[in-house]
CSV table of C-alpha atoms in Angstrom, one decimal:
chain,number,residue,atom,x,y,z
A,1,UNK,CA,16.8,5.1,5.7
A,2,UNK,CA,14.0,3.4,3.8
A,3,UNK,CA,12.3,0.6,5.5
A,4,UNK,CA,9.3,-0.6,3.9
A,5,UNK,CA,10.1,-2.7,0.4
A,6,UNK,CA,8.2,-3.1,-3.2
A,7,UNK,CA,8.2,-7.0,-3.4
A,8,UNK,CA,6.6,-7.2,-6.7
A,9,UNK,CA,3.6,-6.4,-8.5
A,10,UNK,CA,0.8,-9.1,-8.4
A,11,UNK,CA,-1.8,-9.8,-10.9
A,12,UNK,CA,-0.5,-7.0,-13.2
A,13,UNK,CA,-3.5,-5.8,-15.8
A,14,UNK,CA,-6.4,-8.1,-13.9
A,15,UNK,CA,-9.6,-6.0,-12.7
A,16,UNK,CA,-9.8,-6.2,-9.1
A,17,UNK,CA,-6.9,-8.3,-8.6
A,18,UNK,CA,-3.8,-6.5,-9.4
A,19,UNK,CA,-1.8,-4.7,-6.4
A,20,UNK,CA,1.4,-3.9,-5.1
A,21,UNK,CA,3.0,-6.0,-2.3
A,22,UNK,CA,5.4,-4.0,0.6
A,23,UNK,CA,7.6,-5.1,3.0
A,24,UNK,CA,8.3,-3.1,6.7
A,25,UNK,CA,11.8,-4.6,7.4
A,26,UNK,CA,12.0,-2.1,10.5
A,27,UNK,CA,10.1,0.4,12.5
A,28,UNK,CA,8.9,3.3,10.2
A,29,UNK,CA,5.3,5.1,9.1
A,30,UNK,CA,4.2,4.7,5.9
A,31,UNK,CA,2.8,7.6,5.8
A,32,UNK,CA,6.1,9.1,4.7
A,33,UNK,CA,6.0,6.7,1.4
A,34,UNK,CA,4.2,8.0,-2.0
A,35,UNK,CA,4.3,5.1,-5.0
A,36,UNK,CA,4.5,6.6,-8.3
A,37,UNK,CA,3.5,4.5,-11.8
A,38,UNK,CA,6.1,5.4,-14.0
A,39,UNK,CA,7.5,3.2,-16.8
A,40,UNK,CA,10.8,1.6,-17.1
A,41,UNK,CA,12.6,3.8,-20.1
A,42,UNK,CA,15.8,1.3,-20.5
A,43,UNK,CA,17.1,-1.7,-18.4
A,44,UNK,CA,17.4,-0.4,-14.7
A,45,UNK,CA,16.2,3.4,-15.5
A,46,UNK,CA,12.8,4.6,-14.7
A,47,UNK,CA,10.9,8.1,-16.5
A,48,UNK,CA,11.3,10.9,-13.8
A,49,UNK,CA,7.3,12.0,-15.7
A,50,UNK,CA,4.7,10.0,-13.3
A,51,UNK,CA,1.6,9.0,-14.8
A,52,UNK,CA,-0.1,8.6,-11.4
A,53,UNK,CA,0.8,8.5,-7.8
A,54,UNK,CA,-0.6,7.1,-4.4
A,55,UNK,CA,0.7,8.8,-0.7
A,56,UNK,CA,-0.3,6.7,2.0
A,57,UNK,CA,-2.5,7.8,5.1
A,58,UNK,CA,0.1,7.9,8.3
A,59,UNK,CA,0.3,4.5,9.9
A,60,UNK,CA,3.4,2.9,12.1
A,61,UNK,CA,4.7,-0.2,10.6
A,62,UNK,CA,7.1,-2.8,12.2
A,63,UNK,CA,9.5,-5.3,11.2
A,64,UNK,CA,7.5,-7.9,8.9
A,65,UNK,CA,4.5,-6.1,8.3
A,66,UNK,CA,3.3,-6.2,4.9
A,67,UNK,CA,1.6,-3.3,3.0
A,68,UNK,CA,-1.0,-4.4,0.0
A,69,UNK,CA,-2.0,-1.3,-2.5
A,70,UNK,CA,-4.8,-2.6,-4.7
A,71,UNK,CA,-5.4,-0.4,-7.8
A,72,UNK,CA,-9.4,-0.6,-7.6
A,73,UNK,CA,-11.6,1.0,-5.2
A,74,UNK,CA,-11.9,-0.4,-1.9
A,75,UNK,CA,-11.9,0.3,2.0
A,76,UNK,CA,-8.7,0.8,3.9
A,77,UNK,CA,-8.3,-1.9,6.6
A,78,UNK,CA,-6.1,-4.3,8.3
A,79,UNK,CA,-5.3,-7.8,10.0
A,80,UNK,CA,-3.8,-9.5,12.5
A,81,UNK,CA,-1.3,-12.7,11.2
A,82,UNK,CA,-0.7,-15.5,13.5
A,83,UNK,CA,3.3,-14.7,13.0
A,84,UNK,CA,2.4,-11.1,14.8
A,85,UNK,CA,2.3,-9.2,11.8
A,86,UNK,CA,0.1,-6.7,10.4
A,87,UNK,CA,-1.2,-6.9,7.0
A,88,UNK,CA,-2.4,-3.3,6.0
A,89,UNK,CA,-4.3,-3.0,2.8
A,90,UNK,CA,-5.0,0.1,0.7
A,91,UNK,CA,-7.0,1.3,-2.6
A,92,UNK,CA,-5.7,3.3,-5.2
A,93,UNK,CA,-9.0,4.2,-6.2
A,94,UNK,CA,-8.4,3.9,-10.0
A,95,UNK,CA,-10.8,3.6,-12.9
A,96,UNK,CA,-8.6,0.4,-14.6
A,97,UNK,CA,-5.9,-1.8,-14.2
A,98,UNK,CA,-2.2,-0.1,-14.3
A,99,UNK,CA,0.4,-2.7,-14.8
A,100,UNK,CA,-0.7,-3.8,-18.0
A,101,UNK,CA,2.8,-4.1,-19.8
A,102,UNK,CA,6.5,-5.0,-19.0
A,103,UNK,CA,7.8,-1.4,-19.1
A,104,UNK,CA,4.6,-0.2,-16.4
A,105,UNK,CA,7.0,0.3,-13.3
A,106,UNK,CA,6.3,0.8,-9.4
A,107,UNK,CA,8.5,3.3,-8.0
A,108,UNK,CA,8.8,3.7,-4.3
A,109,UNK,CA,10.1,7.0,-2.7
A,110,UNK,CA,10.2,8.1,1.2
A,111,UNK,CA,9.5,12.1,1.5
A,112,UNK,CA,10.5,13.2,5.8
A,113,UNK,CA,10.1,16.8,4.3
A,114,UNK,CA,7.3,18.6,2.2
A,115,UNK,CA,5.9,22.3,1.3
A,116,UNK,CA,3.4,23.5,-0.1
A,117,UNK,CA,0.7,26.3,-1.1
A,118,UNK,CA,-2.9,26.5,-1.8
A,119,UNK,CA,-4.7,28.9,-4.6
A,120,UNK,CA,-5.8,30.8,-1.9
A,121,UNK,CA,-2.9,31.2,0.4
């Protein structure tokens, strides 16, 4: 069960601005999340061919927390809301802005199970 929500994509194409807004509506770690750019092929289908990707460091999440993923450089960090949220921000750590056209899509997927092999193993 997912529960952390893309509510929309803000600024889309401004430098420094632009980033993607999340939503915790329950208990989960974000960790478990990875946000690919992809592009919308036709109305309500998305290319399975990624142009990038972002997997977020582990960190729990409750109920009404929000998650913001700026595309630029930046320092991980959080704060406190008054309501007894958390806002958590992150930094995709890319060279320009992203969601520069209609088509430039957010998708959202939760991975609980993973493998993998290095060169050397």
């Amino acid at each position: 069960m997912t529960n952390i929500k893309i509510q929309g994509i803000v600024d889309g194409g401004v430098a420094n601005n632009e980033r993607l807004i999340l939503q915790a509506t329950g208990i989960d770690n974000i960790g478990l999340y990875v946000v690919f750019l992809t592009r919308e092929t036709t109305p309500g289908r998305i290319s399975s061919t990624p142009k990038n990707s972002y997997w977020f460091p582990d960190q729990n999440v409750k109920d009404g927390d929000k998650i913001v993923l700026y595309t630029k450089s930046g320092v991980s960090s959080q704060r406190a809301n008054p309501n007894g949220s958390t806002t958590f921000f992150y930094y995709w750590g890319l060279s320009s802005t992203v969601f520069n056209n209609s088509s430039d899509t957010a998708a959202l997927l939760k991975i609980e199970q993973w493998e993998y092999k290095t060169k050397g193993s």
